[in-house]
mmCIF file of C-alpha atoms and ligand atoms in Angstrom:
data_model
loop_
_atom_site.group_PDB
_atom_site.id
_atom_site.type_symbol
_atom_site.label_atom_id
_atom_site.label_comp_id
_atom_site.label_asym_id
_atom_site.label_seq_id
_atom_site.Cartn_x
_atom_site.Cartn_y
_atom_site.Cartn_z
ATOM 1 C CA MET A 649 -18.420 -109.286 114.084
ATOM 2 C CA MET A 650 -15.025 -107.633 114.086
ATOM 3 C CA ILE A 651 -15.512 -106.453 110.531
ATOM 4 C CA LYS A 652 -18.841 -104.782 111.292
ATOM 5 C CA THR A 653 -17.297 -102.896 114.197
ATOM 6 C CA GLU A 654 -14.388 -101.871 112.075
ATOM 7 C CA LEU A 655 -16.716 -100.668 109.326
ATOM 8 C CA GLU A 656 -18.723 -98.626 111.803
ATOM 9 C CA ARG A 657 -15.606 -97.152 113.306
ATOM 10 C CA LEU A 658 -14.371 -96.124 109.865
ATOM 11 C CA ALA A 659 -17.738 -94.651 108.970
ATOM 12 C CA ASP A 660 -17.822 -92.644 112.183
ATOM 13 C CA GLN A 661 -14.350 -91.319 111.491
ATOM 14 C CA ALA A 662 -15.339 -90.429 107.927
ATOM 15 C CA LEU A 663 -18.481 -88.581 109.010
ATOM 16 C CA GLN A 664 -16.512 -86.713 111.652
ATOM 17 C CA ALA A 665 -13.863 -85.753 109.049
ATOM 18 C CA ILE A 666 -16.581 -84.591 106.672
ATOM 19 C CA GLN A 667 -18.030 -82.416 109.366
ATOM 20 C CA ASN A 668 -14.623 -80.899 110.106
ATOM 21 C CA ALA A 669 -13.734 -80.152 106.477
ATOM 22 C CA ASN A 670 -13.775 -76.400 105.894
ATOM 23 C CA ALA A 671 -12.790 -76.237 102.279
ATOM 24 C CA LEU A 672 -13.597 -78.123 99.091
ATOM 25 C CA GLU A 673 -10.015 -79.416 98.834
ATOM 26 C CA ASP A 674 -10.191 -80.798 102.399
ATOM 27 C CA LEU A 675 -13.462 -82.528 101.579
ATOM 28 C CA GLU A 676 -11.967 -84.139 98.478
ATOM 29 C CA ALA A 677 -9.060 -85.392 100.617
ATOM 30 C CA VAL A 678 -11.563 -86.910 103.044
ATOM 31 C CA ARG A 679 -13.357 -88.678 100.187
ATOM 32 C CA VAL A 680 -10.121 -90.130 98.838
ATOM 33 C CA SER A 681 -8.880 -91.325 102.182
ATOM 34 C CA TYR A 682 -12.168 -92.984 103.259
ATOM 35 C CA LEU A 683 -13.692 -94.212 99.996
ATOM 36 C CA GLY A 684 -10.740 -94.159 97.567
ATOM 37 C CA LYS A 685 -8.946 -97.209 96.138
ATOM 38 C CA LYS A 686 -6.511 -97.412 99.024
ATOM 39 C CA SER A 687 -8.985 -96.671 101.790
ATOM 40 C CA GLY A 688 -9.803 -99.016 104.683
ATOM 41 C CA PHE A 689 -13.339 -99.283 103.323
ATOM 42 C CA THR A 690 -12.177 -100.562 99.947
ATOM 43 C CA GLU A 691 -9.811 -102.970 101.646
ATOM 44 C CA ILE A 692 -12.646 -104.431 103.710
ATOM 45 C CA MET A 693 -14.925 -104.716 100.700
ATOM 46 C CA LYS A 694 -12.135 -106.542 98.860
ATOM 47 C CA SER A 695 -11.734 -108.997 101.725
ATOM 48 C CA LEU A 696 -15.461 -109.826 101.891
ATOM 49 C CA GLY A 697 -14.734 -113.023 99.942
ATOM 50 C CA GLN A 698 -12.711 -114.386 102.818
ATOM 51 C CA ILE A 699 -15.319 -114.091 105.524
ATOM 52 C CA ASP A 700 -17.829 -116.613 106.572
ATOM 53 C CA PRO A 701 -20.476 -116.878 103.822
ATOM 54 C CA SER A 702 -23.219 -116.731 106.401
ATOM 55 C CA GLU A 703 -22.041 -113.335 107.577
ATOM 56 C CA ARG A 704 -21.321 -111.969 104.097
ATOM 57 C CA PRO A 705 -24.787 -110.563 103.237
ATOM 58 C CA ALA A 706 -25.142 -108.748 106.522
ATOM 59 C CA VAL A 707 -21.629 -107.277 106.291
ATOM 60 C CA GLY A 708 -22.124 -106.340 102.625
ATOM 61 C CA GLN A 709 -25.422 -104.683 103.394
ATOM 62 C CA LEU A 710 -23.930 -102.715 106.269
ATOM 63 C CA ALA A 711 -20.963 -101.671 104.138
ATOM 64 C CA ASN A 712 -23.282 -100.431 101.398
ATOM 65 C CA GLN A 713 -25.446 -98.567 103.901
ATOM 66 C CA LEU A 714 -22.474 -96.878 105.500
ATOM 67 C CA LYS A 715 -20.937 -96.017 102.144
ATOM 68 C CA ALA A 716 -24.223 -94.522 100.952
ATOM 69 C CA LYS A 717 -24.432 -92.498 104.142
ATOM 70 C CA ILE A 718 -20.887 -91.194 103.668
ATOM 71 C CA ASP A 719 -21.621 -90.359 100.007
ATOM 72 C CA GLN A 720 -24.715 -88.487 101.003
ATOM 73 C CA GLU A 721 -22.870 -86.508 103.661
ATOM 74 C CA LEU A 722 -20.063 -85.758 101.216
ATOM 75 C CA THR A 723 -22.533 -84.402 98.664
ATOM 76 C CA GLN A 724 -24.364 -82.399 101.250
ATOM 77 C CA LYS A 725 -21.149 -80.893 102.631
ATOM 78 C CA LYS A 726 -19.885 -80.204 99.110
ATOM 79 C CA ASN A 727 -23.071 -78.235 98.346
ATOM 80 C CA ASP A 728 -22.733 -76.314 101.597
ATOM 81 C CA LEU A 729 -19.091 -75.444 100.958
ATOM 82 C CA GLU A 730 -19.842 -74.395 97.376
ATOM 83 C CA ALA A 731 -22.625 -72.133 98.556
ATOM 84 C CA VAL A 732 -20.320 -70.539 101.116
ATOM 85 C CA ALA A 733 -17.593 -70.061 98.469
ATOM 86 C CA LEU A 734 -20.073 -68.508 96.032
ATOM 87 C CA SER A 735 -21.455 -66.042 98.519
ATOM 88 C CA ALA A 736 -17.912 -65.087 99.567
ATOM 89 C CA GLN A 737 -17.037 -64.485 95.914
ATOM 90 C CA LEU A 738 -20.193 -62.455 95.335
ATOM 91 C CA LYS A 739 -19.417 -60.380 98.375
ATOM 92 C CA ALA A 740 -15.836 -59.782 97.283
ATOM 93 C CA GLN A 741 -16.817 -58.818 93.757
ATOM 94 C CA ALA A 742 -19.866 -56.845 94.748
ATOM 95 C CA LEU A 743 -21.142 -54.537 92.032
ATOM 96 C CA ASP A 744 -23.601 -51.896 93.074
ATOM 97 C CA VAL A 745 -25.642 -51.234 89.971
ATOM 98 C CA THR A 746 -27.523 -48.464 91.715
ATOM 99 C CA LEU A 747 -24.393 -46.283 92.026
ATOM 100 C CA PRO A 748 -24.384 -43.252 89.718
ATOM 101 C CA SER A 749 -22.050 -43.736 86.771
ATOM 102 C CA ARG A 750 -18.876 -41.708 86.279
ATOM 103 C CA ARG A 751 -19.467 -38.333 84.708
ATOM 104 C CA PRO A 752 -18.417 -38.241 81.055
ATOM 105 C CA HIS A 753 -15.536 -35.819 80.579
ATOM 106 C CA GLY A 754 -17.043 -32.693 79.091
ATOM 107 C CA GLY A 755 -14.958 -31.170 76.350
ATOM 108 C CA SER A 756 -15.010 -27.442 75.725
ATOM 109 C CA LEU A 757 -14.722 -25.176 72.759
ATOM 110 C CA HIS A 758 -11.342 -23.554 72.209
ATOM 111 C CA PRO A 759 -11.213 -19.846 73.120
ATOM 112 C CA ILE A 760 -10.364 -19.075 69.492
ATOM 113 C CA THR A 761 -13.523 -20.850 68.342
ATOM 114 C CA THR A 762 -15.684 -19.136 70.942
ATOM 115 C CA THR A 763 -14.201 -15.731 70.066
ATOM 116 C CA VAL A 764 -14.854 -16.231 66.350
ATOM 117 C CA ARG A 765 -18.411 -17.388 67.055
ATOM 118 C CA ARG A 766 -18.995 -14.448 69.331
ATOM 119 C CA VAL A 767 -17.873 -11.894 66.751
ATOM 120 C CA ASN A 768 -19.897 -13.699 64.066
ATOM 121 C CA ALA A 769 -22.983 -13.614 66.287
ATOM 122 C CA ILE A 770 -22.597 -9.923 67.144
ATOM 123 C CA LEU A 771 -21.985 -8.738 63.600
ATOM 124 C CA GLY A 772 -24.508 -11.248 62.268
ATOM 125 C CA ARG A 773 -27.094 -9.035 63.936
ATOM 126 C CA LEU A 774 -25.985 -6.228 61.596
ATOM 127 C CA GLY A 775 -26.453 -8.500 58.587
ATOM 128 C CA PHE A 776 -22.878 -9.726 58.102
ATOM 129 C CA GLU A 777 -22.686 -13.214 56.641
ATOM 130 C CA VAL A 778 -19.831 -15.621 57.225
ATOM 131 C CA THR A 779 -17.827 -16.695 54.232
ATOM 132 C CA THR A 780 -14.491 -18.478 53.884
ATOM 133 C CA GLY A 781 -11.544 -18.742 51.547
ATOM 134 C CA PRO A 782 -8.565 -21.085 51.128
ATOM 135 C CA GLU A 783 -5.536 -20.946 53.406
ATOM 136 C CA VAL A 784 -3.283 -21.874 50.490
ATOM 137 C CA GLU A 785 -3.801 -18.816 48.335
ATOM 138 C CA THR A 786 -2.435 -17.386 45.127
ATOM 139 C CA GLU A 787 0.211 -14.747 45.535
ATOM 140 C CA PHE A 788 -1.959 -12.640 43.232
ATOM 141 C CA LEU A 789 -5.029 -12.630 45.504
ATOM 142 C CA ASN A 790 -3.015 -12.340 48.712
ATOM 143 C CA PHE A 791 -1.109 -9.321 47.393
ATOM 144 C CA GLU A 792 -1.641 -7.830 43.910
ATOM 145 C CA ALA A 793 -5.440 -8.058 43.975
ATOM 146 C CA VAL A 794 -5.560 -6.177 47.272
ATOM 147 C CA ASN A 795 -3.279 -3.473 45.931
ATOM 148 C CA ILE A 796 0.077 -4.758 47.143
ATOM 149 C CA PRO A 797 2.232 -4.945 43.988
ATOM 150 C CA LYS A 798 5.408 -7.057 43.864
ATOM 151 C CA ASP A 799 7.917 -4.395 44.813
ATOM 152 C CA HIS A 800 5.596 -2.670 47.275
ATOM 153 C CA PRO A 801 7.235 -2.097 50.663
ATOM 154 C CA ALA A 802 4.035 -3.291 52.362
ATOM 155 C CA ARG A 803 5.015 -6.857 51.481
ATOM 156 C CA ASP A 804 7.719 -6.573 54.119
ATOM 157 C CA MET A 805 5.015 -5.956 56.733
ATOM 158 C CA GLN A 806 4.032 -9.588 56.397
ATOM 159 C CA ASP A 807 6.770 -12.228 56.206
ATOM 160 C CA THR A 808 5.153 -14.703 53.909
ATOM 161 C CA PHE A 809 5.490 -18.484 53.601
ATOM 162 C CA PHE A 810 5.858 -19.431 49.939
ATOM 163 C CA MET A 811 4.464 -22.831 48.921
ATOM 164 C CA GLY A 812 5.665 -22.700 45.325
ATOM 165 C CA PRO A 813 5.844 -20.219 42.456
ATOM 166 C CA GLY A 814 2.872 -17.900 42.809
ATOM 167 C CA ILE A 815 1.376 -19.865 45.749
ATOM 168 C CA VAL A 816 1.517 -18.708 49.374
ATOM 169 C CA LEU A 817 0.016 -19.540 52.729
ATOM 170 C CA ARG A 818 -2.251 -16.515 52.990
ATOM 171 C CA SER A 819 -0.698 -13.888 55.246
ATOM 172 C CA GLN A 820 -4.047 -12.156 55.830
ATOM 173 C CA THR A 821 -7.756 -12.788 55.281
ATOM 174 C CA SER A 822 -7.996 -9.773 52.961
ATOM 175 C CA PRO A 823 -7.856 -11.951 49.776
ATOM 176 C CA VAL A 824 -11.303 -13.225 50.774
ATOM 177 C CA GLN A 825 -12.585 -9.658 50.268
ATOM 178 C CA MET A 826 -11.590 -9.969 46.629
ATOM 179 C CA ARG A 827 -12.909 -13.523 46.269
ATOM 180 C CA ALA A 828 -16.271 -12.405 47.669
ATOM 181 C CA MET A 829 -16.536 -9.365 45.407
ATOM 182 C CA GLN A 830 -15.491 -11.306 42.317
ATOM 183 C CA SER A 831 -18.112 -13.958 42.941
ATOM 184 C CA GLN A 832 -21.140 -11.750 43.536
ATOM 185 C CA PRO A 833 -22.574 -8.360 42.621
ATOM 186 C CA TRP A 834 -22.732 -5.679 45.319
ATOM 187 C CA PRO A 835 -24.073 -5.114 47.960
ATOM 188 C CA VAL A 836 -21.649 -7.277 49.937
ATOM 189 C CA ARG A 837 -21.639 -7.654 53.704
ATOM 190 C CA ILE A 838 -19.341 -10.442 54.773
ATOM 191 C CA LEU A 839 -17.219 -11.694 57.618
ATOM 192 C CA CYS A 840 -14.354 -14.028 56.920
ATOM 193 C CA PRO A 841 -12.799 -15.815 59.897
ATOM 194 C CA GLY A 842 -9.839 -18.096 59.362
ATOM 195 C CA ALA A 843 -6.217 -19.042 59.874
ATOM 196 C CA VAL A 844 -3.405 -16.934 58.411
ATOM 197 C CA TYR A 845 0.342 -17.530 58.362
ATOM 198 C CA ARG A 846 3.391 -15.356 58.901
ATOM 199 C CA CYS A 847 6.992 -16.194 59.576
ATOM 200 C CA ASP A 848 6.941 -14.805 63.123
ATOM 201 C CA SER A 849 7.010 -16.294 66.623
ATOM 202 C CA ASP A 850 7.127 -14.854 70.161
ATOM 203 C CA ALA A 851 4.822 -14.272 73.154
ATOM 204 C CA THR A 852 2.429 -12.195 71.076
ATOM 205 C CA HIS A 853 3.030 -13.684 67.610
ATOM 206 C CA SER A 854 2.523 -17.202 66.295
ATOM 207 C CA PRO A 855 3.391 -18.388 62.746
ATOM 208 C CA MET A 856 -0.238 -19.481 62.448
ATOM 209 C CA PHE A 857 -2.923 -17.256 63.870
ATOM 210 C CA HIS A 858 -6.475 -16.215 63.103
ATOM 211 C CA GLN A 859 -8.086 -13.163 61.680
ATOM 212 C CA ILE A 860 -11.618 -12.054 61.036
ATOM 213 C CA GLU A 861 -12.038 -9.888 57.987
ATOM 214 C CA GLY A 862 -15.103 -7.732 57.563
ATOM 215 C CA LEU A 863 -16.269 -6.094 54.347
ATOM 216 C CA TRP A 864 -19.311 -3.961 53.650
ATOM 217 C CA VAL A 865 -19.809 -2.648 50.146
ATOM 218 C CA ASP A 866 -22.881 -0.732 49.082
ATOM 219 C CA ARG A 867 -23.928 2.683 47.851
ATOM 220 C CA GLN A 868 -22.477 5.453 50.057
ATOM 221 C CA VAL A 869 -20.926 3.355 52.808
ATOM 222 C CA SER A 870 -18.901 5.805 54.870
ATOM 223 C CA MET A 871 -16.357 6.165 57.636
ATOM 224 C CA ALA A 872 -19.294 6.881 59.966
ATOM 225 C CA ASP A 873 -20.722 3.428 59.163
ATOM 226 C CA LEU A 874 -17.335 1.879 59.889
ATOM 227 C CA LYS A 875 -17.076 3.689 63.202
ATOM 228 C CA GLY A 876 -20.626 2.812 64.217
ATOM 229 C CA THR A 877 -20.114 -0.844 63.353
ATOM 230 C CA LEU A 878 -16.845 -1.135 65.258
ATOM 231 C CA ASP A 879 -18.190 0.790 68.231
ATOM 232 C CA PHE A 880 -21.126 -1.640 68.421
ATOM 233 C CA LEU A 881 -18.769 -4.601 68.149
ATOM 234 C CA ALA A 882 -16.412 -3.288 70.860
ATOM 235 C CA LYS A 883 -19.261 -2.574 73.278
ATOM 236 C CA GLU A 884 -20.889 -5.958 72.717
ATOM 237 C CA LEU A 885 -17.554 -7.733 73.200
ATOM 238 C CA PHE A 886 -15.996 -5.850 76.068
ATOM 239 C CA GLY A 887 -18.902 -4.050 77.753
ATOM 240 C CA SER A 888 -20.901 -0.871 77.196
ATOM 241 C CA GLN A 889 -18.360 1.246 79.098
ATOM 242 C CA VAL A 890 -15.636 0.879 76.436
ATOM 243 C CA LYS A 891 -14.933 3.483 73.774
ATOM 244 C CA ILE A 892 -13.091 3.158 70.499
ATOM 245 C CA ARG A 893 -10.745 5.543 68.730
ATOM 246 C CA LEU A 894 -9.398 5.566 65.201
ATOM 247 C CA ARG A 895 -5.779 6.503 64.493
ATOM 248 C CA PRO A 896 -4.753 7.235 60.905
ATOM 249 C CA SER A 897 -2.695 4.376 59.531
ATOM 250 C CA TYR A 898 -1.691 2.786 56.266
ATOM 251 C CA PHE A 899 -2.911 -0.398 54.605
ATOM 252 C CA PRO A 900 -2.591 -0.582 50.812
ATOM 253 C CA PHE A 901 -6.156 -1.799 50.252
ATOM 254 C CA VAL A 902 -7.884 1.022 52.133
ATOM 255 C CA GLU A 903 -7.839 4.791 51.834
ATOM 256 C CA PRO A 904 -8.100 6.345 54.319
ATOM 257 C CA GLY A 905 -6.896 3.656 56.683
ATOM 258 C CA ALA A 906 -6.934 3.475 60.458
ATOM 259 C CA GLU A 907 -5.796 1.454 63.367
ATOM 260 C CA VAL A 908 -8.584 1.042 65.878
ATOM 261 C CA ASP A 909 -8.061 1.082 69.623
ATOM 262 C CA VAL A 910 -10.483 0.150 72.367
ATOM 263 C CA SER A 911 -10.289 1.810 75.774
ATOM 264 C CA CYS A 912 -8.760 -0.449 78.417
ATOM 265 C CA MET A 913 -11.486 -2.725 79.794
ATOM 266 C CA LEU A 914 -9.438 -3.384 82.934
ATOM 267 C CA CYS A 915 -8.504 0.083 84.192
ATOM 268 C CA GLY A 916 -10.389 2.400 81.854
ATOM 269 C CA GLY A 917 -7.192 4.426 81.527
ATOM 270 C CA LYS A 918 -7.024 5.199 85.219
ATOM 271 C CA ASN A 919 -4.107 2.975 86.252
ATOM 272 C CA PRO A 920 -0.655 4.202 85.166
ATOM 273 C CA THR A 921 0.786 0.730 85.869
ATOM 274 C CA CYS A 922 -2.089 -1.304 84.355
ATOM 275 C CA PRO A 923 -0.737 -4.681 83.159
ATOM 276 C CA VAL A 924 -3.144 -4.785 80.209
ATOM 277 C CA CYS A 925 -2.794 -1.314 78.652
ATOM 278 C CA LYS A 926 0.567 -0.445 80.277
ATOM 279 C CA GLY A 927 -0.941 2.801 81.458
ATOM 280 C CA THR A 928 -1.785 4.092 77.984
ATOM 281 C CA GLY A 929 -5.529 3.544 78.478
ATOM 282 C CA TRP A 930 -5.878 2.118 74.937
ATOM 283 C CA LEU A 931 -5.488 -1.268 73.262
ATOM 284 C CA GLU A 932 -5.097 -1.733 69.538
ATOM 285 C CA ILE A 933 -7.563 -4.351 68.294
ATOM 286 C CA LEU A 934 -7.773 -4.065 64.521
ATOM 287 C CA GLY A 935 -6.960 -2.385 61.235
ATOM 288 C CA ALA A 936 -9.655 -0.856 59.068
ATOM 289 C CA GLY A 937 -10.455 1.704 56.422
ATOM 290 C CA ILE A 938 -12.438 2.730 53.389
ATOM 291 C CA VAL A 939 -11.960 0.249 50.535
ATOM 292 C CA HIS A 940 -9.460 1.517 47.941
ATOM 293 C CA PRO A 941 -11.229 2.173 44.593
ATOM 294 C CA ARG A 942 -8.546 0.105 42.911
ATOM 295 C CA LEU A 943 -10.028 -3.042 44.542
ATOM 296 C CA PHE A 944 -13.457 -2.284 43.029
ATOM 297 C CA GLU A 945 -11.847 -2.011 39.599
ATOM 298 C CA ILE A 946 -10.139 -5.392 40.025
ATOM 299 C CA ALA A 947 -13.392 -6.909 41.308
ATOM 300 C CA GLY A 948 -15.328 -5.526 38.329
ATOM 301 C CA TYR A 949 -17.435 -3.037 40.297
ATOM 302 C CA ASN A 950 -17.669 0.588 39.194
ATOM 303 C CA PRO A 951 -15.973 2.701 41.913
ATOM 304 C CA LYS A 952 -18.365 5.547 41.022
ATOM 305 C CA ASP A 953 -21.366 3.397 42.076
ATOM 306 C CA VAL A 954 -20.139 1.949 45.317
ATOM 307 C CA SER A 955 -18.052 2.532 48.370
ATOM 308 C CA GLY A 956 -17.244 0.302 51.302
ATOM 309 C CA PHE A 957 -15.332 -0.297 54.434
ATOM 310 C CA ALA A 958 -13.149 -3.188 55.487
ATOM 311 C CA PHE A 959 -11.569 -4.241 58.729
ATOM 312 C CA GLY A 960 -9.337 -7.057 59.888
ATOM 313 C CA MET A 961 -8.770 -8.176 63.452
ATOM 314 C CA GLY A 962 -6.556 -10.695 65.186
ATOM 315 C CA VAL A 963 -8.695 -13.312 66.916
ATOM 316 C CA GLU A 964 -5.991 -14.353 69.391
ATOM 317 C CA ARG A 965 -5.544 -10.763 70.495
ATOM 318 C CA ILE A 966 -9.285 -10.421 71.176
ATOM 319 C CA ALA A 967 -9.393 -13.801 72.969
ATOM 320 C CA MET A 968 -6.435 -12.772 75.162
ATOM 321 C CA LEU A 969 -8.197 -9.551 76.125
ATOM 322 C CA LEU A 970 -11.539 -11.284 76.747
ATOM 323 C CA HIS A 971 -10.090 -13.992 78.984
ATOM 324 C CA GLY A 972 -6.966 -12.355 80.417
ATOM 325 C CA ILE A 973 -4.676 -14.876 78.668
ATOM 326 C CA PRO A 974 -1.082 -13.706 79.214
ATOM 327 C CA ASP A 975 0.740 -15.584 76.424
ATOM 328 C CA LEU A 976 -0.599 -16.272 72.958
ATOM 329 C CA ARG A 977 1.324 -19.551 72.704
ATOM 330 C CA LEU A 978 -0.824 -21.061 75.495
ATOM 331 C CA MET A 979 -3.610 -21.271 72.951
ATOM 332 C CA PHE A 980 -1.675 -23.675 70.754
ATOM 333 C CA HIS A 981 -0.158 -26.068 73.313
ATOM 334 C CA GLY A 982 -3.324 -28.140 73.828
ATOM 335 C CA ASP A 983 -2.681 -28.249 77.575
ATOM 336 C CA GLN A 984 -5.801 -29.587 79.320
ATOM 337 C CA ARG A 985 -5.162 -27.408 82.382
ATOM 338 C CA PHE A 986 -5.465 -24.347 80.149
ATOM 339 C CA LEU A 987 -8.315 -25.600 77.966
ATOM 340 C CA ALA A 988 -10.455 -26.892 80.861
ATOM 341 C CA GLN A 989 -10.821 -23.305 82.072
ATOM 342 C CA PHE A 990 -13.046 -22.532 79.112
ATOM 343 C CA THR A 991 -15.809 -25.096 79.743
ATOM 344 C CA GLY A 992 -19.099 -23.375 79.755
ATOM 345 C CA VAL A 993 -17.875 -20.272 77.939
ATOM 346 C CA PHE A 994 -20.068 -18.992 75.068
ATOM 347 C CA ARG A 995 -21.193 -21.880 72.835
ATOM 348 C CA GLY A 996 -22.679 -20.264 69.792
ATOM 349 C CA SER A 997 -25.651 -18.009 70.367
ATOM 350 C CA GLU A 998 -25.456 -14.817 72.385
HETATM 351 N N1 LIG B 1516 -5.129 -7.277 56.418
HETATM 352 C C1 LIG B 1516 -4.645 -6.352 57.411
HETATM 353 C C2 LIG B 1516 -3.544 -7.030 58.195
HETATM 354 O O1 LIG B 1516 -3.463 -8.246 58.173
HETATM 355 C C3 LIG B 1516 -5.744 -5.926 58.325
HETATM 356 C C4 LIG B 1516 -6.750 -5.042 57.633
HETATM 357 C C5 LIG B 1516 -7.863 -5.597 57.014
HETATM 358 C C6 LIG B 1516 -6.584 -3.666 57.606
HETATM 359 C C7 LIG B 1516 -8.801 -4.777 56.406
HETATM 360 C C8 LIG B 1516 -7.505 -2.858 56.986
HETATM 361 C C9 LIG B 1516 -8.603 -3.392 56.402
HETATM 362 O O2 LIG B 1516 -2.767 -6.382 58.850
#
């Protein structure tokens, strides 16, 4: 009788402990202490042999019943605790798939690219086609072929990087004029954007910068055509209120030659302390002129048949004026804070 009471007492304790367990580890400890090898239950089962054989079946049956009950409660509690743990984990690691995703970082075109594309688009409407030439150029095409002989003082105007005997980093896009003329019969109406190199560096000069060369060769192309073309370009770029003016200047591959100014788009010449034009009212934007007949001879055209105009502009200079960029070097530092300001600027078609 004693044994049965003891078994029931142990079972009650076990069931109580199961009920009180709040974590899986606690429950496992309960299992070990009540049903494990060293538990009171196991001890009693081991001692069954010593009790009165007449009582043995009844005690054994009770022990089995109680053990089964404890097992069942353990399993039940284990399932409950696992469910609680899982829902706590799900709550902690909640992932809301209905949230909008992070915006992809939108890149932007560099102001030099947008400026080149803009000029190409504007002059494309006048029939100019984009062409390119190599940045590593022969000294001949960079200089001699555009009428700058070896000992010509004009070579000092452009401090050139030499790559090897007779090979230079082009110091201007003008050699592409010659490449274009040598590779096709006239008429020619091309634009050549690209990088050029000069040994020069300060707030308004970089050793690598960009130019856009324009060339129009046909029968009777005149200074009036040049002026009309550049006036159209300036107005499309900077606004219909701007004017251009031509000042006589010298470039070996044109005659006559001119430097071209645009009226100040900020103050229109009205502010004596204007930060953009410094009160002069004018900003130089390019060099231009009527193609020197010597270039037609080198290209294999008859100078009696054709005439033409050419111009060359600095892309950085135009970009600085268009966007109010104070220092040319900003354009080459790759600083996101600078570049991010150009998202959404012109992307390719006017
Ligand atoms: N190539 C000249 C320069 O780099 C610019 C220019 C081009 C001038 C075409 C006149 C005609 O300074």
